[in-house]
């Protein structure tokens, strides 16, 4: 059993050995770009439609990336023994701002440095990374639904913190699914996600995988290649060494699960004229009327049905619920904080997704993908927990409520401003509904 550590906790020798192993894999790719033990091929397992690609928008997301890290780490450890025999991928704790700034200091060193967003380009860290792990108790809500589930695909973690980090916080190579794993920060970024999934699993041992027999594409020729074989870090021979901040984060227990039955689905009427695209281009927000709720349900969810995933750029929709008497555009920042319900972050799709294949197809792939499918799902089904903000407003006597979607485009991966008019033309929303659970 070996430990994966915070990259800030590595000794200089451990950091040097990690970079040394990465460089050996890079040299293999320079010698032979098709060498499956080389860095380029390993990154293509994530990026390339012909070699992988990764899984997004379904319940294979966490297991696929755990598998990718597992086999990559094996290559690192076997690259130059005995020097590299104890190498482990270090995690980057992006659940909080790093003491060194936007990124840990190690990622400015040769072998780990890349062009990424600075504070003058990218968004702040996502606000809910740790909360989602503690509070979301049902597996599919947290980790995604099996492909083909009607009205369901992405889990909350992927549509929130994961996508936000790729498209809005890091950018550069990581801002594009065609190049994300070329940046060495990818491994530490996803290593932290794997840590968070392992923590979630400890907290929710009665929530099993929903596609245990599914093959993980790109890895079918490996000894371990099914979802059920990547459910335990201990069985794979590693564990995580928590830093002090994570120990404090996860000393707090999870709240009890909230059970209930879906009793009503209300389609919300738009309070604007014309198309959603026109509204977002005009004022960067769109208002929808909520039905009157006579009593507070156990849960209230705002559901964005078939929110399209563009190829041109990434974006975020922030979701607010507020009294009709307080129009969104007239609210102070403090009022908006009180009315904030959540967000969805959409990471741009693969630019050539229609040519080869992509996310959401389970099956036995053996490294190949199906023709004519998109790399990401073409749209996302988004579920925003609005219970607490609606409960507070009802308690204050406000029952004529409006939901506002605020549009926030991310920069292009290069750091240049997104072409907003072009991006908005790619954004469609079939419906915004309110689910009432009692």
Coordinates of N, CA, C and O in Angstrom, one line a residue, residues 12-155:
X12 N 11.8 17.3 -1.6 CA 12.4 17.7 -2.9 C 12.8 16.4 -3.7 O 12.6 16.4 -4.9
X13 N 13.3 15.4 -3.0 CA 13.6 14.2 -3.7 C 12.4 13.5 -4.3 O 12.4 13.0 -5.5
X14 N 11.2 13.5 -3.6 CA 10.0 12.9 -4.1 C 9.5 13.7 -5.3 O 9.1 13.1 -6.3
X15 N 9.6 15.0 -5.3 CA 9.1 15.8 -6.4 C 10.1 15.6 -7.6 O 9.6 15.4 -8.8
X16 N 11.4 15.5 -7.4 CA 12.3 15.3 -8.5 C 12.1 13.9 -9.1 O 12.2 13.8 -10.3
X17 N 11.8 12.9 -8.3 CA 11.6 11.6 -8.9 C 10.3 11.6 -9.7 O 10.3 10.9 -10.7
X18 N 9.3 12.3 -9.3 CA 8.0 12.3 -10.0 C 8.3 13.0 -11.4 O 7.9 12.4 -12.4
X19 N 9.0 14.1 -11.4 CA 9.2 14.8 -12.7 C 10.2 13.9 -13.5 O 10.0 13.9 -14.8
X20 N 11.1 13.3 -12.9 CA 12.0 12.4 -13.7 C 11.2 11.3 -14.4 O 11.4 11.0 -15.5
X21 N 10.3 10.7 -13.7 CA 9.4 9.6 -14.3 C 8.6 10.2 -15.4 O 8.4 9.6 -16.5
X22 N 8.0 11.4 -15.2 CA 7.2 12.0 -16.3 C 8.1 12.2 -17.5 O 7.7 12.0 -18.7
X23 N 9.3 12.7 -17.3 CA 10.2 13.0 -18.4 C 10.6 11.7 -19.2 O 10.8 11.7 -20.4
X24 N 10.7 10.6 -18.5 CA 11.0 9.3 -19.2 C 9.9 8.9 -20.1 O 10.1 8.5 -21.3
X25 N 8.6 9.1 -19.6 CA 7.5 8.8 -20.5 C 7.4 9.8 -21.7 O 7.1 9.4 -22.8
X26 N 7.8 11.0 -21.4 CA 7.8 12.0 -22.5 C 8.9 11.6 -23.6 O 8.6 11.7 -24.8
X27 N 10.0 11.1 -23.1 CA 11.1 10.7 -24.1 C 10.6 9.5 -24.9 O 10.9 9.5 -26.1
X28 N 9.9 8.6 -24.3 CA 9.4 7.5 -25.1 C 8.5 8.0 -26.2 O 8.5 7.4 -27.3
X29 N 7.7 9.0 -25.9 CA 6.8 9.5 -27.0 C 7.6 10.2 -28.1 O 7.2 10.2 -29.3
X30 N 8.7 10.9 -27.7 CA 9.5 11.5 -28.7 C 10.2 10.5 -29.6 O 10.3 10.6 -30.8
X31 N 10.5 9.3 -29.0 CA 11.1 8.3 -29.8 C 10.1 7.5 -30.6 O 10.4 7.1 -31.7
X32 N 8.9 7.4 -30.1 CA 7.9 6.7 -30.8 C 6.5 7.2 -30.4 O 6.0 6.8 -29.3
X33 N 5.9 8.1 -31.2 CA 4.6 8.7 -30.7 C 3.5 7.6 -30.5 O 2.6 8.0 -29.8
X34 N 3.7 6.4 -31.0 CA 2.6 5.4 -30.8 C 2.9 4.5 -29.7 O 2.2 3.5 -29.5
X35 N 4.0 4.7 -28.9 CA 4.4 3.8 -27.8 C 3.3 4.0 -26.7 O 3.1 5.0 -26.2
X36 N 2.6 2.9 -26.4 CA 1.5 3.0 -25.4 C 2.0 3.3 -24.0 O 1.2 3.6 -23.2
X37 N 3.3 3.1 -23.8 CA 3.8 3.5 -22.5 C 4.4 4.9 -22.4 O 5.0 5.3 -21.4
X38 N 4.2 5.6 -23.5 CA 4.7 7.0 -23.6 C 3.6 8.0 -23.1 O 2.4 7.7 -23.1
X39 N 4.1 9.2 -22.8 CA 3.2 10.2 -22.2 C 2.1 10.6 -23.2 O 1.0 10.8 -22.8
X40 N 2.5 10.8 -24.5 CA 1.5 11.2 -25.5 C 0.4 10.3 -25.6 O -0.8 10.6 -25.7
X41 N 0.7 9.0 -25.7 CA -0.4 8.0 -25.8 C -1.3 8.0 -24.6 O -2.5 7.9 -24.7
X42 N -0.7 8.1 -23.4 CA -1.4 8.1 -22.2 C -2.4 9.3 -22.1 O -3.5 9.2 -21.6
X43 N -1.9 10.5 -22.6 CA -2.8 11.6 -22.6 C -3.9 11.5 -23.6 O -5.0 11.9 -23.5
X44 N -3.6 10.8 -24.8 CA -4.6 10.5 -25.8 C -5.7 9.6 -25.3 O -6.8 9.7 -25.9
X45 N -5.4 8.8 -24.3 CA -6.5 7.9 -23.8 C -7.6 8.8 -23.3 O -8.8 8.4 -23.3
X46 N -7.3 10.0 -22.8 CA -8.3 11.0 -22.4 C -8.8 11.8 -23.5 O -10.0 12.0 -23.7
X47 N -7.9 12.3 -24.3 CA -8.2 13.4 -25.3 C -8.7 12.9 -26.7 O -9.4 13.6 -27.3
X48 N -8.2 11.8 -27.1 CA -8.3 11.4 -28.5 C -9.5 10.4 -28.7 O -9.6 9.4 -28.1
X49 N -10.3 10.7 -29.7 CA -11.5 9.9 -29.9 C -11.2 8.6 -30.4 O -12.0 7.6 -30.3
X50 N -10.0 8.4 -31.1 CA -9.6 7.1 -31.6 C -9.0 6.2 -30.6 O -9.1 5.0 -30.7
X51 N -8.4 6.8 -29.6 CA -7.6 6.0 -28.6 C -8.5 5.7 -27.4 O -8.5 4.6 -26.9
X52 N -9.2 6.7 -26.8 CA -10.0 6.5 -25.7 C -11.5 6.6 -26.1 O -12.0 5.7 -26.8
X53 N -12.1 7.7 -25.9 CA -11.7 8.8 -25.0 C -12.2 8.6 -23.6 O -12.8 7.5 -23.3
X54 N -12.1 9.6 -22.8 CA -12.6 9.6 -21.4 C -14.1 9.5 -21.4 O -14.8 9.6 -22.4
X55 N -14.6 9.2 -20.2 CA -16.1 9.2 -19.9 C -16.5 10.5 -19.2 O -16.0 10.9 -18.2
X56 N -17.6 11.1 -19.8 CA -18.2 12.3 -19.2 C -19.7 12.2 -19.4 O -20.2 11.6 -20.3
X57 N -20.4 12.8 -18.4 CA -21.9 12.8 -18.6 C -22.6 11.5 -18.3 O -23.7 11.3 -18.8
X58 N -22.0 10.7 -17.5 CA -22.6 9.4 -17.1 C -22.0 8.9 -15.8 O -21.1 9.5 -15.3
X59 N -22.4 7.7 -15.3 CA -21.9 7.2 -14.1 C -20.6 6.5 -14.2 O -20.1 5.9 -13.2
X60 N -19.9 6.6 -15.3 CA -18.6 6.0 -15.5 C -17.5 7.0 -15.2 O -16.3 6.7 -15.2
X61 N -17.9 8.3 -15.1 CA -16.9 9.4 -14.9 C -15.8 9.1 -13.9 O -14.6 9.2 -14.2
X62 N -16.2 8.8 -12.7 CA -15.3 8.6 -11.6 C -14.4 7.4 -11.8 O -13.2 7.4 -11.7
X63 N -15.0 6.3 -12.2 CA -14.3 5.0 -12.4 C -13.3 5.1 -13.5 O -12.2 4.6 -13.4
X64 N -13.7 5.8 -14.6 CA -12.8 5.9 -15.8 C -11.6 6.7 -15.4 O -10.4 6.2 -15.7
X65 N -11.7 7.8 -14.7 CA -10.5 8.6 -14.4 C -9.7 7.9 -13.3 O -8.4 8.0 -13.3
X66 N -10.3 7.1 -12.4 CA -9.5 6.4 -11.4 C -8.7 5.3 -12.2 O -7.5 5.1 -11.8
X67 N -9.2 4.7 -13.1 CA -8.5 3.7 -14.0 C -7.4 4.4 -14.7 O -6.3 3.8 -14.7
X68 N -7.6 5.5 -15.3 CA -6.6 6.2 -16.0 C -5.4 6.6 -15.1 O -4.2 6.3 -15.5
X69 N -5.7 7.1 -14.0 CA -4.6 7.4 -13.0 C -3.9 6.2 -12.6 O -2.6 6.2 -12.4
X70 N -4.6 5.1 -12.3 CA -4.0 3.8 -11.9 C -2.9 3.3 -12.8 O -1.8 3.0 -12.4
X71 N -3.3 3.2 -14.1 CA -2.3 2.6 -15.1 C -1.2 3.6 -15.4 O -0.1 3.2 -15.6
X72 N -1.5 4.9 -15.4 CA -0.4 5.9 -15.6 C 0.6 5.9 -14.4 O 1.8 5.9 -14.7
X73 N 0.1 5.8 -13.2 CA 1.0 5.7 -12.1 C 1.9 4.4 -12.1 O 3.0 4.5 -11.8
X74 N 1.3 3.3 -12.6 CA 2.1 2.1 -12.8 C 3.3 2.4 -13.7 O 4.4 1.9 -13.5
X75 N 3.0 3.0 -14.8 CA 4.1 3.4 -15.8 C 5.1 4.2 -15.2 O 6.3 4.1 -15.4
X76 N 4.7 5.2 -14.4 CA 5.7 6.1 -13.7 C 6.6 5.3 -12.8 O 7.8 5.4 -12.7
X77 N 6.0 4.4 -12.0 CA 6.7 3.6 -11.0 C 7.7 2.6 -11.6 O 8.8 2.3 -11.1
X78 N 7.3 2.1 -12.8 CA 8.1 1.2 -13.5 C 9.1 1.8 -14.5 O 9.9 1.1 -15.2
X79 N 9.2 3.2 -14.6 CA 9.9 3.8 -15.6 C 11.4 3.7 -15.4 O 12.2 3.6 -16.4
X80 N 11.9 3.8 -14.2 CA 13.4 3.8 -13.9 C 13.6 3.3 -12.5 O 14.1 4.0 -11.6
X81 N 13.3 2.0 -12.2 CA 13.5 1.5 -10.9 C 15.1 1.4 -10.6 O 15.8 1.2 -11.6
X82 N 15.5 1.5 -9.4 CA 14.7 1.6 -8.2 C 14.3 3.1 -7.9 O 13.5 3.4 -7.0
X83 N 14.9 4.1 -8.7 CA 14.6 5.4 -8.3 C 13.1 5.8 -8.4 O 12.6 6.5 -7.5
X84 N 12.4 5.2 -9.3 CA 11.0 5.6 -9.5 C 10.0 4.6 -8.9 O 8.8 4.7 -9.0
X85 N 10.5 3.6 -8.2 CA 9.7 2.5 -7.7 C 8.6 3.0 -6.7 O 7.6 2.4 -6.5
X86 N 8.9 4.1 -6.0 CA 8.0 4.6 -5.0 C 7.2 5.9 -5.4 O 6.6 6.5 -4.6
X87 N 7.3 6.2 -6.7 CA 6.7 7.4 -7.2 C 5.1 7.2 -7.1 O 4.6 6.1 -7.4
X88 N 4.5 8.2 -6.6 CA 3.0 8.2 -6.6 C 2.5 9.6 -7.1 O 3.2 10.6 -6.9
X89 N 1.4 9.6 -7.8 CA 0.9 10.9 -8.3 C 0.5 11.7 -7.1 O -0.3 11.3 -6.3
X90 N 1.0 12.9 -7.0 CA 0.5 13.8 -5.9 C -0.8 14.5 -6.3 O -1.0 14.8 -7.5
X91 N -1.6 14.8 -5.3 CA -2.8 15.5 -5.6 C -2.6 17.0 -5.3 O -1.8 17.4 -4.5
X92 N -3.4 17.8 -6.1 CA -3.5 19.2 -5.9 C -4.8 19.5 -5.2 O -5.9 19.3 -5.7
X93 N -4.7 20.0 -3.9 CA -5.9 20.3 -3.2 C -6.5 21.6 -3.6 O -6.1 22.7 -3.2
X94 N -7.4 21.6 -4.6 CA -8.0 22.8 -5.1 C -9.4 23.0 -4.4 O -10.2 23.8 -4.9
X95 N -9.6 22.4 -3.3 CA -10.7 22.7 -2.5 C -10.6 24.1 -1.8 O -11.6 24.5 -1.1
X96 N -9.4 24.7 -1.9 CA -9.2 26.0 -1.3 C -8.0 26.6 -2.0 O -7.3 26.0 -2.8
X97 N -7.9 27.9 -1.8 CA -6.8 28.6 -2.5 C -5.4 28.2 -1.9 O -5.2 28.0 -0.7
X98 N -4.5 27.9 -2.8 CA -3.2 27.5 -2.4 C -2.4 28.6 -1.8 O -2.5 29.8 -2.3
X99 N -1.5 28.3 -0.8 CA -0.7 29.4 -0.2 C 0.2 30.1 -1.2 O 0.5 31.3 -1.1
X100 N 0.6 29.4 -2.3 CA 1.5 30.0 -3.3 C 0.7 30.9 -4.3 O 1.3 31.6 -5.1
X101 N -0.6 30.8 -4.3 CA -1.4 31.6 -5.3 C -2.4 30.7 -6.0 O -3.0 29.9 -5.4
X102 N -2.5 31.0 -7.3 CA -3.6 30.3 -8.1 C -3.3 28.8 -8.2 O -4.2 28.0 -8.2
X103 N -2.0 28.4 -8.2 CA -1.6 27.0 -8.3 C -0.5 26.7 -7.3 O 0.2 27.7 -6.9
X104 N -0.3 25.5 -6.9 CA 0.8 25.2 -6.1 C 2.1 25.5 -6.8 O 2.2 25.5 -8.0
X105 N 3.1 25.9 -6.0 CA 4.4 26.4 -6.5 C 5.1 25.4 -7.5 O 5.7 25.7 -8.4
X106 N 4.8 24.1 -7.2 CA 5.5 23.0 -8.0 C 5.1 23.1 -9.5 O 5.9 22.8 -10.4
X107 N 3.9 23.7 -9.8 CA 3.5 23.7 -11.2 C 4.1 24.9 -12.0 O 3.7 25.1 -13.1
X108 N 5.0 25.6 -11.4 CA 5.8 26.6 -12.1 C 7.2 26.0 -12.4 O 8.0 26.7 -13.0
X109 N 7.5 24.8 -12.0 CA 8.8 24.2 -12.2 C 8.9 23.5 -13.5 O 7.9 23.1 -14.1
X110 N 10.2 23.4 -14.1 CA 10.3 22.7 -15.3 C 9.8 21.2 -15.2 O 10.0 20.6 -14.2
X111 N 9.1 20.8 -16.2 CA 8.5 19.5 -16.2 C 7.1 19.5 -15.7 O 6.3 18.5 -16.0
X112 N 6.6 20.6 -15.0 CA 5.3 20.7 -14.5 C 4.6 22.0 -15.0 O 3.4 22.1 -14.8
X113 N 5.4 22.9 -15.5 CA 4.8 24.2 -15.9 C 4.1 24.1 -17.2 O 4.5 23.3 -18.1
X114 N 3.1 24.9 -17.4 CA 2.3 25.1 -18.6 C 1.7 26.4 -18.6 O 1.6 27.1 -17.6
X115 N 1.2 26.8 -19.8 CA 0.4 28.1 -19.9 C -1.0 27.8 -19.4 O -1.7 27.0 -19.9
X116 N -1.4 28.6 -18.3 CA -2.7 28.4 -17.7 C -3.2 29.8 -17.4 O -2.5 30.8 -17.3
X117 N -4.5 29.9 -17.0 CA -5.1 31.1 -16.6 C -4.5 31.7 -15.4 O -4.1 31.0 -14.5
X118 N -4.3 33.0 -15.4 CA -3.9 33.7 -14.2 C -5.1 34.3 -13.6 O -6.2 34.2 -14.1
X119 N -4.9 35.0 -12.4 CA -6.0 35.6 -11.7 C -6.7 36.7 -12.5 O -7.9 37.0 -12.3
X120 N -6.0 37.3 -13.5 CA -6.6 38.3 -14.3 C -7.4 37.8 -15.5 O -8.1 38.5 -16.2
X121 N -7.4 36.4 -15.6 CA -8.2 35.8 -16.7 C -9.3 34.9 -16.2 O -10.4 34.9 -16.7
X122 N -8.9 34.0 -15.3 CA -9.8 32.9 -14.9 C -10.7 33.3 -13.7 O -10.5 34.4 -13.1
X123 N -11.7 32.5 -13.5 CA -12.7 32.7 -12.4 C -12.1 32.3 -11.1 O -11.0 31.6 -11.0
X124 N -12.7 32.6 -10.0 CA -12.3 32.1 -8.7 C -12.6 30.6 -8.6 O -13.2 30.0 -9.5
X125 N -12.1 29.9 -7.5 CA -12.3 28.5 -7.3 C -13.8 28.3 -7.1 O -14.6 29.2 -6.6
X126 N -14.3 27.1 -7.5 CA -15.7 26.8 -7.2 C -16.0 26.8 -5.7 O -15.2 26.4 -4.9
X127 N -17.2 27.3 -5.3 CA -17.5 27.4 -3.9 C -18.0 26.2 -3.2 O -18.1 26.2 -1.9
X128 N -18.2 25.1 -3.9 CA -19.0 24.0 -3.3 C -18.3 22.6 -3.4 O -18.9 21.6 -3.2
X129 N -17.0 22.6 -3.6 CA -16.3 21.4 -3.9 C -16.4 20.4 -2.7 O -16.8 19.2 -2.9
X130 N -16.1 20.9 -1.5 CA -16.2 20.0 -0.3 C -17.7 19.7 0.1 O -18.0 18.6 0.5
X131 N -18.5 20.8 -0.1 CA -19.9 20.6 0.3 C -20.6 19.5 -0.5 O -21.4 18.7 0.1
X132 N -20.3 19.4 -1.8 CA -21.0 18.4 -2.6 C -20.6 17.0 -2.1 O -21.5 16.1 -2.0
X133 N -19.3 16.8 -1.7 CA -18.9 15.5 -1.2 C -19.6 15.2 0.1 O -20.0 14.0 0.4
X134 N -19.7 16.1 1.0 CA -20.3 15.9 2.3 C -21.9 15.7 2.2 O -22.4 14.9 2.9
X135 N -22.5 16.5 1.3 CA -23.9 16.7 1.4 C -24.7 15.8 0.4 O -25.9 15.5 0.7
X136 N -24.2 15.5 -0.7 CA -24.9 14.7 -1.7 C -24.8 13.2 -1.4 O -23.7 12.6 -1.5
X137 N -25.9 12.6 -0.9 CA -25.8 11.3 -0.4 C -26.2 10.2 -1.4 O -25.9 9.0 -1.1
X138 N -26.8 10.5 -2.5 CA -27.3 9.5 -3.4 C -26.3 9.4 -4.6 O -25.9 10.5 -5.1
X139 N -25.9 8.2 -5.0 CA -24.8 8.0 -5.9 C -25.0 8.7 -7.2 O -24.1 9.5 -7.7
X140 N -26.2 8.5 -7.9 CA -26.4 9.1 -9.2 C -26.4 10.6 -9.2 O -25.9 11.2 -10.1
X141 N -27.0 11.2 -8.2 CA -27.0 12.6 -8.0 C -25.6 13.2 -7.9 O -25.3 14.2 -8.5
X142 N -24.8 12.4 -7.2 CA -23.4 12.8 -7.0 C -22.5 12.5 -8.2 O -21.8 13.4 -8.7
X143 N -22.6 11.3 -8.7 CA -21.6 10.8 -9.7 C -22.1 10.6 -11.1 O -21.3 10.2 -12.0
X144 N -23.4 10.8 -11.4 CA -23.9 10.6 -12.7 C -24.8 9.4 -12.9 O -24.8 8.4 -12.1
X145 N -25.6 9.4 -13.9 CA -26.6 8.3 -14.2 C -26.1 7.4 -15.3 O -25.3 7.9 -16.2
X146 N -26.5 6.2 -15.4 CA -26.2 5.3 -16.5 C -26.6 6.0 -17.8 O -27.7 6.6 -17.9
X147 N -25.8 5.8 -18.9 CA -26.2 6.3 -20.2 C -27.5 5.8 -20.6 O -27.9 4.6 -20.4
X148 N -28.3 6.7 -21.2 CA -29.7 6.4 -21.7 C -30.8 6.6 -20.6 O -31.9 6.4 -21.0
X149 N -30.4 6.9 -19.4 CA -31.5 7.2 -18.4 C -32.2 8.4 -18.8 O -31.7 9.5 -19.0
X150 N -33.6 8.3 -19.0 CA -34.3 9.5 -19.5 C -34.2 10.7 -18.6 O -34.4 10.6 -17.3
X151 N -33.9 11.8 -19.1 CA -33.8 13.1 -18.3 C -32.7 13.1 -17.3 O -32.7 14.0 -16.4
X152 N -31.7 12.3 -17.5 CA -30.6 12.3 -16.5 C -29.3 12.0 -17.3 O -29.3 11.2 -18.2
X153 N -28.2 12.6 -16.9 CA -26.9 12.2 -17.4 C -25.8 12.6 -16.3 O -25.3 11.8 -15.6
X154 N -25.4 13.9 -16.3 CA -24.3 14.3 -15.4 C -24.7 14.2 -14.0 O -25.8 14.5 -13.6
X155 N -23.7 14.0 -13.1 CA -23.8 14.1 -11.7 C -23.4 15.5 -11.3 O -22.8 16.3 -12.0

